[in-house]
Structures are given as C-alpha cells and as structure tokens.
mmCIF file of C-alpha atoms in Angstrom:
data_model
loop_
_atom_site.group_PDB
_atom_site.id
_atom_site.type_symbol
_atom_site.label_atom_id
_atom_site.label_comp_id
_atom_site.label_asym_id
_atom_site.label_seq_id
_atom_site.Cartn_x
_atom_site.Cartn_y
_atom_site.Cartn_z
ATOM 1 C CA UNK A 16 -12.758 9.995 -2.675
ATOM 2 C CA UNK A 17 -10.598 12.067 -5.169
ATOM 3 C CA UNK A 18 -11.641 16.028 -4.407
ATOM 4 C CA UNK A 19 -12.224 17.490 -7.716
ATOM 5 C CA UNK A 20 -9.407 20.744 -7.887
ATOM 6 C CA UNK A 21 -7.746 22.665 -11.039
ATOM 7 C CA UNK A 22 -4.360 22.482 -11.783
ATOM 8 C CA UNK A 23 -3.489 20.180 -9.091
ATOM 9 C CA UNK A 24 -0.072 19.051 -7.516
ATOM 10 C CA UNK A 25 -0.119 15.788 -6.736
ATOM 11 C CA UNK A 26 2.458 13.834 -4.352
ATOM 12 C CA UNK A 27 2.614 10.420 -4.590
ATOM 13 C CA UNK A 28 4.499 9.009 -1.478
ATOM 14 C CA UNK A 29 5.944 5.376 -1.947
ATOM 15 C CA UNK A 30 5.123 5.563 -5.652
ATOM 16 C CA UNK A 31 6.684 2.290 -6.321
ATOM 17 C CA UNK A 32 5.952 1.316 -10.486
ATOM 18 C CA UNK A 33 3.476 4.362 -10.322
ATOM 19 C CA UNK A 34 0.158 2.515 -10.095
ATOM 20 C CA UNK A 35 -2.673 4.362 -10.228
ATOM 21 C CA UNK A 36 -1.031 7.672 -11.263
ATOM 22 C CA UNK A 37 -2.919 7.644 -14.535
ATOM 23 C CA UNK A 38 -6.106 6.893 -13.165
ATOM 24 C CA UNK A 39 -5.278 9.447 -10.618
ATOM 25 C CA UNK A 40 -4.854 12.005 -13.198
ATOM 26 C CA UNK A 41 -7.360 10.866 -15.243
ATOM 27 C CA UNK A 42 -10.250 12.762 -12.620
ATOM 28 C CA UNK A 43 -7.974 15.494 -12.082
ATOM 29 C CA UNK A 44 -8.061 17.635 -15.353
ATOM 30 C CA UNK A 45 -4.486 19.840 -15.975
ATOM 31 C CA UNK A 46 -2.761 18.326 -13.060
ATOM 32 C CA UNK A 47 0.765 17.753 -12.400
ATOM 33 C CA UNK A 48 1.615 14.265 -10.162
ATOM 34 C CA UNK A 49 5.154 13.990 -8.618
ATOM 35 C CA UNK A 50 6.109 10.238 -7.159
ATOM 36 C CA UNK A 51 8.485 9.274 -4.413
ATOM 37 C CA UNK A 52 10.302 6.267 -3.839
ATOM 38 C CA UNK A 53 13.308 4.060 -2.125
ATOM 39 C CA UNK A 54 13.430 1.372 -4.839
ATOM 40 C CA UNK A 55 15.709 2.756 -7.806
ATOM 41 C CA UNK A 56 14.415 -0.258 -9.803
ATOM 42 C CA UNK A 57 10.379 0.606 -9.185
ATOM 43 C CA UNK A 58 11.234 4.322 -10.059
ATOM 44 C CA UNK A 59 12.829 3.345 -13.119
ATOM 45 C CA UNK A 60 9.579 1.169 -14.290
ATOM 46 C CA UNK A 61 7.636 4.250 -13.437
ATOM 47 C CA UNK A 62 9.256 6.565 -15.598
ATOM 48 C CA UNK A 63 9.337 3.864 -18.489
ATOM 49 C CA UNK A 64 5.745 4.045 -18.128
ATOM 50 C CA UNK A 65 5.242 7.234 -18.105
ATOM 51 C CA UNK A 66 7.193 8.163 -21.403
ATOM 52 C CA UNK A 67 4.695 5.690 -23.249
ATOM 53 C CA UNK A 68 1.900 7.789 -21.596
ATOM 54 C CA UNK A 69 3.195 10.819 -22.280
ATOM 55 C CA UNK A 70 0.830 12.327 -19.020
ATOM 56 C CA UNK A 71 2.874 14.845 -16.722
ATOM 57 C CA UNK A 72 4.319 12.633 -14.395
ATOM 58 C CA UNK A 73 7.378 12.785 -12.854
ATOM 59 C CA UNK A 74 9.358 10.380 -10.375
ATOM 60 C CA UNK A 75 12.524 10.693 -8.145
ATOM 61 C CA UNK A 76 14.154 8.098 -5.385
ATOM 62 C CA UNK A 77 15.057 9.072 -1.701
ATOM 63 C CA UNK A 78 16.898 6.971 0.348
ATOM 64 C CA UNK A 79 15.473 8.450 3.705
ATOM 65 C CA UNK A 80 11.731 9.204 2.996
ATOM 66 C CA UNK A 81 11.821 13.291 2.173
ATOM 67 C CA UNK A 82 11.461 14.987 -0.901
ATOM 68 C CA UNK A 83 12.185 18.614 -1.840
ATOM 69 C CA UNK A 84 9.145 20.340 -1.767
ATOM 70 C CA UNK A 85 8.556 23.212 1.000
ATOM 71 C CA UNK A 86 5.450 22.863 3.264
ATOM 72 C CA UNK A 87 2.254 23.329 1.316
ATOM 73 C CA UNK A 88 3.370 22.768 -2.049
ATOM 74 C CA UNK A 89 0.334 20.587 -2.977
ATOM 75 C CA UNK A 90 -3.178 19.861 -3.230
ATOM 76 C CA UNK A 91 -3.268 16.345 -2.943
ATOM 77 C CA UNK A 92 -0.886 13.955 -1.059
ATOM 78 C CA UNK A 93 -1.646 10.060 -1.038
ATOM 79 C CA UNK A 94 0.526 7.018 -0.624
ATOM 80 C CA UNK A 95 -1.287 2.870 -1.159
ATOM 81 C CA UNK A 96 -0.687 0.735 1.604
ATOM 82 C CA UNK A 97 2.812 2.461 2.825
ATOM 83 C CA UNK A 98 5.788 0.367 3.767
ATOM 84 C CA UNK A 99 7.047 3.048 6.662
ATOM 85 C CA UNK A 100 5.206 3.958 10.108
ATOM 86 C CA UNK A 101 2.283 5.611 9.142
ATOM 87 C CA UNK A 102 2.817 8.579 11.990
ATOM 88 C CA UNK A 103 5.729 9.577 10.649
ATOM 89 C CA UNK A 104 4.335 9.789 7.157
ATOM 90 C CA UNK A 105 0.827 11.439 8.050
ATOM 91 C CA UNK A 106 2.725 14.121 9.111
ATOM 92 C CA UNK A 107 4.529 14.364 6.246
ATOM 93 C CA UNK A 108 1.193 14.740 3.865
ATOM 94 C CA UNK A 109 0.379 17.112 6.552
ATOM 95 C CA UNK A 110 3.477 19.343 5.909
ATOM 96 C CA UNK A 111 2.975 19.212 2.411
ATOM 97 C CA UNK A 112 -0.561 19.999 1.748
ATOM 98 C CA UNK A 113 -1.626 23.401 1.378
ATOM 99 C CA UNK A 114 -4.643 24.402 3.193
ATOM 100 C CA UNK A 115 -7.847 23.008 2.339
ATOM 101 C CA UNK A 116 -5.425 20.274 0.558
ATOM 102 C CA UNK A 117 -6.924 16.662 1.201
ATOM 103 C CA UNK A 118 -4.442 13.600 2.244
ATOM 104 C CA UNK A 119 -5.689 9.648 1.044
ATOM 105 C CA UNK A 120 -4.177 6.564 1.892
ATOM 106 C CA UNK A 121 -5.003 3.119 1.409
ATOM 107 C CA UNK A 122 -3.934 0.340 2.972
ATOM 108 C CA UNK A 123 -5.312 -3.080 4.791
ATOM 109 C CA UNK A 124 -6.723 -3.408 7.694
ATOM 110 C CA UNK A 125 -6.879 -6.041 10.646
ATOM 111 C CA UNK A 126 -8.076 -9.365 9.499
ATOM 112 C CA UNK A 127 -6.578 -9.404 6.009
ATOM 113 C CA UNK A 128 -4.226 -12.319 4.332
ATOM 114 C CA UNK A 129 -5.236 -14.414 7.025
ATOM 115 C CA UNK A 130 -5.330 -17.541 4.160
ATOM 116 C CA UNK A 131 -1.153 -16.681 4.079
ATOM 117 C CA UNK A 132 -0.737 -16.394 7.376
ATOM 118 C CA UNK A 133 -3.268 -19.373 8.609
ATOM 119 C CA UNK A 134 -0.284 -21.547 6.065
ATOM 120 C CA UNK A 135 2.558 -20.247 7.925
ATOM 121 C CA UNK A 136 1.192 -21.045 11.279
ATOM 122 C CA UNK A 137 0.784 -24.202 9.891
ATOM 123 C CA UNK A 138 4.317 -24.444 8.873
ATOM 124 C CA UNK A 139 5.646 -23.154 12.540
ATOM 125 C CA UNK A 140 3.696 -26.190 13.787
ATOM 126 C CA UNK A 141 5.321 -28.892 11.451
ATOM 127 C CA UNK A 142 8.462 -27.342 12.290
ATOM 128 C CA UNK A 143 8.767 -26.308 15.543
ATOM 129 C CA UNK A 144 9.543 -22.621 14.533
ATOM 130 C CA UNK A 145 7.900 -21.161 17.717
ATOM 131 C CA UNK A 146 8.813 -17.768 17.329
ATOM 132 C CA UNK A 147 6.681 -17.762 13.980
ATOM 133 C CA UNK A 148 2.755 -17.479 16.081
ATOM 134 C CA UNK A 149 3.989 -14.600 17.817
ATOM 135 C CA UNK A 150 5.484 -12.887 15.031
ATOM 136 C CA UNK A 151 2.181 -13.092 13.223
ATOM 137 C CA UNK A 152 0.317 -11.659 15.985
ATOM 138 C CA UNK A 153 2.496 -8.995 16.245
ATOM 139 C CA UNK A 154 2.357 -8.376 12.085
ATOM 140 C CA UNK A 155 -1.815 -8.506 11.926
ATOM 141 C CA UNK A 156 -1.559 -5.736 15.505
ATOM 142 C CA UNK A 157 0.553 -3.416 13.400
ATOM 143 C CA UNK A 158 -2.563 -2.892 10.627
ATOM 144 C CA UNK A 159 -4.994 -0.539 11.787
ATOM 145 C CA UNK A 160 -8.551 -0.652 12.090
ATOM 146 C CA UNK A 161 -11.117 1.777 10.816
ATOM 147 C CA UNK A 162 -11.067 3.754 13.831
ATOM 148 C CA UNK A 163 -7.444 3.829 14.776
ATOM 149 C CA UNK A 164 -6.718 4.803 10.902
ATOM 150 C CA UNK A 165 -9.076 7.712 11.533
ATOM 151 C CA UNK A 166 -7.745 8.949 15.131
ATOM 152 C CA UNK A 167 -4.324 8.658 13.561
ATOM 153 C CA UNK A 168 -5.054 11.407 10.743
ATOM 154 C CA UNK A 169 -7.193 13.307 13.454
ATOM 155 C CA UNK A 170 -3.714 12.885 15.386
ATOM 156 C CA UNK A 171 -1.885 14.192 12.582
ATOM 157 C CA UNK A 172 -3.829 17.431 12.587
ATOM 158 C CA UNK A 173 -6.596 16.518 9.507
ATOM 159 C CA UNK A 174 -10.090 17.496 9.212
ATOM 160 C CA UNK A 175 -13.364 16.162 7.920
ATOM 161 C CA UNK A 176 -11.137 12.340 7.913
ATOM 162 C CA UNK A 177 -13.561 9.316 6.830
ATOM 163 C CA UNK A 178 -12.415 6.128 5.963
ATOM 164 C CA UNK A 179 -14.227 3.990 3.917
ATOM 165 C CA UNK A 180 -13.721 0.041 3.901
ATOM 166 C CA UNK A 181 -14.036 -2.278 1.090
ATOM 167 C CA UNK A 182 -13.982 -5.968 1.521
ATOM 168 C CA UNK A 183 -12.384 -8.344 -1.625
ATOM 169 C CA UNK A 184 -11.175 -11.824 -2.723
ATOM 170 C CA UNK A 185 -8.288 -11.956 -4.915
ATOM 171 C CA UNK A 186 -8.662 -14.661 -6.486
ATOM 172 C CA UNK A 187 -5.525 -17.334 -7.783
ATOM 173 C CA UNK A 188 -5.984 -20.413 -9.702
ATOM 174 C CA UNK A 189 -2.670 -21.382 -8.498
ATOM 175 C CA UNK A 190 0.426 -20.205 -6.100
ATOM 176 C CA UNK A 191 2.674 -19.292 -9.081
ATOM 177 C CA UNK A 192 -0.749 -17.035 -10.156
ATOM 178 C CA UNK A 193 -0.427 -15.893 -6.815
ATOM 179 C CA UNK A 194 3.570 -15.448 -6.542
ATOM 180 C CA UNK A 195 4.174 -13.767 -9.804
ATOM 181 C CA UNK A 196 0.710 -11.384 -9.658
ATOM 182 C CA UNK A 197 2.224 -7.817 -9.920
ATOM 183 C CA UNK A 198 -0.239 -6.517 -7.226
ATOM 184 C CA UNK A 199 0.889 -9.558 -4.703
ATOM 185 C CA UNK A 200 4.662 -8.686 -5.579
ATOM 186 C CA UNK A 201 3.995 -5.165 -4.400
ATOM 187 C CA UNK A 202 1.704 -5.352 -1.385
ATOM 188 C CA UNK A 203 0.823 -8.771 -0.341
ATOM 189 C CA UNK A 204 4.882 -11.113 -0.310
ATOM 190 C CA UNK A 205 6.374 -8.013 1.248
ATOM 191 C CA UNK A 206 4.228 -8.336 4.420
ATOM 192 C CA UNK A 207 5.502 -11.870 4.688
ATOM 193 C CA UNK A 208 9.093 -11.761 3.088
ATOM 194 C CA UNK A 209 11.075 -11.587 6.224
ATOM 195 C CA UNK A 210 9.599 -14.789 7.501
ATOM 196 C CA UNK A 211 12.198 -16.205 4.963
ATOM 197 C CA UNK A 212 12.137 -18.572 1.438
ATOM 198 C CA UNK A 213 11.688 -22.013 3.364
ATOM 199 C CA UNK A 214 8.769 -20.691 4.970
ATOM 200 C CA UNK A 215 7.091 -19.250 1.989
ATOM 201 C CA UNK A 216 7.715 -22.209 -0.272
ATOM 202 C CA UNK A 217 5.970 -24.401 2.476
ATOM 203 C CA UNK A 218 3.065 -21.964 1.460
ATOM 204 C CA UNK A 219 3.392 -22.227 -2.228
ATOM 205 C CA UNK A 220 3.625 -26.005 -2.333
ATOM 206 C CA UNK A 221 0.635 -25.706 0.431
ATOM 207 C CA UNK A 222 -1.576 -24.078 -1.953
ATOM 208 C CA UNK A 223 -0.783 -26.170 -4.624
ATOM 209 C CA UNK A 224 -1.692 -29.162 -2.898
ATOM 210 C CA UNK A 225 -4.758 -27.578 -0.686
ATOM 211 C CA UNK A 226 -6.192 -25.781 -4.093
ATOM 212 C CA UNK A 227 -5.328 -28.012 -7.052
ATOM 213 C CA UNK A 228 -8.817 -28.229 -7.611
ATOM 214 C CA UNK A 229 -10.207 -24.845 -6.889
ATOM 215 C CA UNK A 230 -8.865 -20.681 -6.981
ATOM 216 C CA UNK A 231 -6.734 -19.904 -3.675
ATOM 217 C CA UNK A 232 -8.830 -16.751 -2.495
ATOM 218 C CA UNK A 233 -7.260 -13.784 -0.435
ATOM 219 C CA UNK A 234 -9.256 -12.215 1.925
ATOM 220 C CA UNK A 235 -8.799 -8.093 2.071
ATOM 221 C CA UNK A 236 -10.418 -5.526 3.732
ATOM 222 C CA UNK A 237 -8.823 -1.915 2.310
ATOM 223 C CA UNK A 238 -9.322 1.427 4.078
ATOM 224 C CA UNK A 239 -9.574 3.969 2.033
ATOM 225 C CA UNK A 240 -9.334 7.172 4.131
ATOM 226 C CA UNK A 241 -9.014 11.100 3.615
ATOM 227 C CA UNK A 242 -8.515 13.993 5.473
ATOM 228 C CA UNK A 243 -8.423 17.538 5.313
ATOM 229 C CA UNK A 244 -5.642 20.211 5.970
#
C-alpha cells in the first residue's frame, strides 16, 4: 500500500524496536525514516539495529506523543497497531504530511485474540472476578472495524482512504512460544497486561494443558488502511 515517492521522509509514530523500517525503506529508494517512541528501552534496540544496518534511520523518545517536526515535513506517516487513541494520532499524521503525503496504519480489528480472551473469561468464571466479562467487552469495542477505521481517517481530513483486511493464525506450539514471541511481546500481551499476572498465568498453564497436543492458534484480522492529505 506503500506509494512509490523519491527522497522520502518517513515518520514512524510508536516505532517501538523499529520493525519494519527496513522493509519500509527497502521500496522507498533514497529515503530518510525518522521513529518515535515512549519506551527508552525499545528506542535503544532500534538504534542498535540500525547501526548494524547501516540504512538512514534515525530514532528519538517523547514522553507525551509529539515530535519536532513542523506541519508537512513528510511524505509518509504510519504507525502498527498504535498504543494511544487513534483520533488524536490521525491528526497528528495529518499535521505532518505534506500535501499529496499518504498516512498507513495497521492495527486489529473487532474479533481478534478472541482464543486469549475466550481463556480469561474462563478464568473470571472459576474465580468469581466479575468485573473481568465486562472489561473484555469493553477492550474488543475499542478496536475498530473496517468502516469505522475508514470514517475515522475521512474524520481526520484524508482522501482516497481504503483499508484493506487480512485474516491470519499465528500459530504456537506452546504458551512459552507464545509468551516469549517478539511480535506477541509487542502487540498481542499488551492488550491483556492490565488484567494482571494471576490472570495471565491461568492462560499460560490453560494452553499448556488445552494444547499439549496440538499449536495454540491466534486468530487476527489486520486493517491495513491509507489515506491521502
């Protein structure tokens, strides 16, 4: 989805450990990618991996979101499945595209990680944690669907917006595969984190025991959408 443009600035908002800046670069001939994030540790990773690269990347923390650039300092503007409202941050790829500059996010939608979530339910009934349902309901109502996702950029003053979704399994052979995958540390546990550690380990030592003799599979349905200043 990736609009071919020379000498390109790219910001990359919630950067964490920079993944997929060099893939990102890798279509975009001569350009220049600058990365944004909260976590001082994730920033640090991203820069470690970026010397061994040696591709013109460069990364900063913020503690409150912004970044130094003036309005219309870049090309392209993208974040992967953001951690902060999403209104808030549309409008800040709108402020910093230049015109014609094209915005991309990707996140999940409604219906994923149900597996995780279907094992905590099953936890708050064991335990009589009846706040847990309704928290759940309220976490799967805060991911978008298609439609919503594209209203929201429309909202945010984009063009030509399409979202695209792509359904996948990610597949575990075990819940220590699934605890210690980089890609579940980054977007999948933090969904669930503040639900606590008693409550999670109830869904480790659940998959162990449901799974022992087959992969744990993750249901995800990804939005990939883009937009036009």
């Amino acid at each position: 989805m990736v609009t071919p443009s020379v000498d390109a600035r790219i910001a990359h908002l919630g950067c964490r450990t920079g993944y997929p800046d060099p893939q990102v670069l890798a279509r975009l001939p001569d350009a220049h990618l600058y990365g944004w994030d909260r976590s001082v540790p994730a920033v640090e990773l991203a820069r470690v991996k970026q010397q061994a690269l040696g591709v013109p990347m460069e990364y900063a923390t913020t503690e409150d979101g912004s970044n130094p650039f003036p309005e219309g300092a870049f090309s392209h503007v993208f974040s992967i499945h953001p951690t902060v409202p999403r209104k808030p941050l549309l409008h800040e790829f709108y402020r910093l595209l230049a015109p014609a500059g094209q915005a991309l996010i990707a996140l999940p939608l409604r219906g994923s990680f149900l597996e995780i979530a279907d094992l905590l339910r099953e936890y708050a009934l064991r335990h009589d944690v009846h706040e847990l349902p309704p928290a759940l309901d309220r976490l799967a109502l805060e991911r978008p669907t298609p439609e919503i996702l594209a209203a929201e950029l429309e909202a945010a003053g984009f063009g030509f917006v399409d979202v695209e979704v792509r359904p996948q399994k990610l597949v575990f052979r075990s819940a220590r595969d699934l605890f210690e995958d980089p890609i579940s540390r980054l977007f999948v546990l933090p969904e669930f984190a503040h639900f606590g550690d008693v409550a999670l380990r109830y869904v480790r030592e659940a998959i162990d025991k449901y799974f022992s003799e087959s992969d744990f599979e993750l249901s995800l349905f990804v939005a990939c959408a883009s937009g036009r200043r």
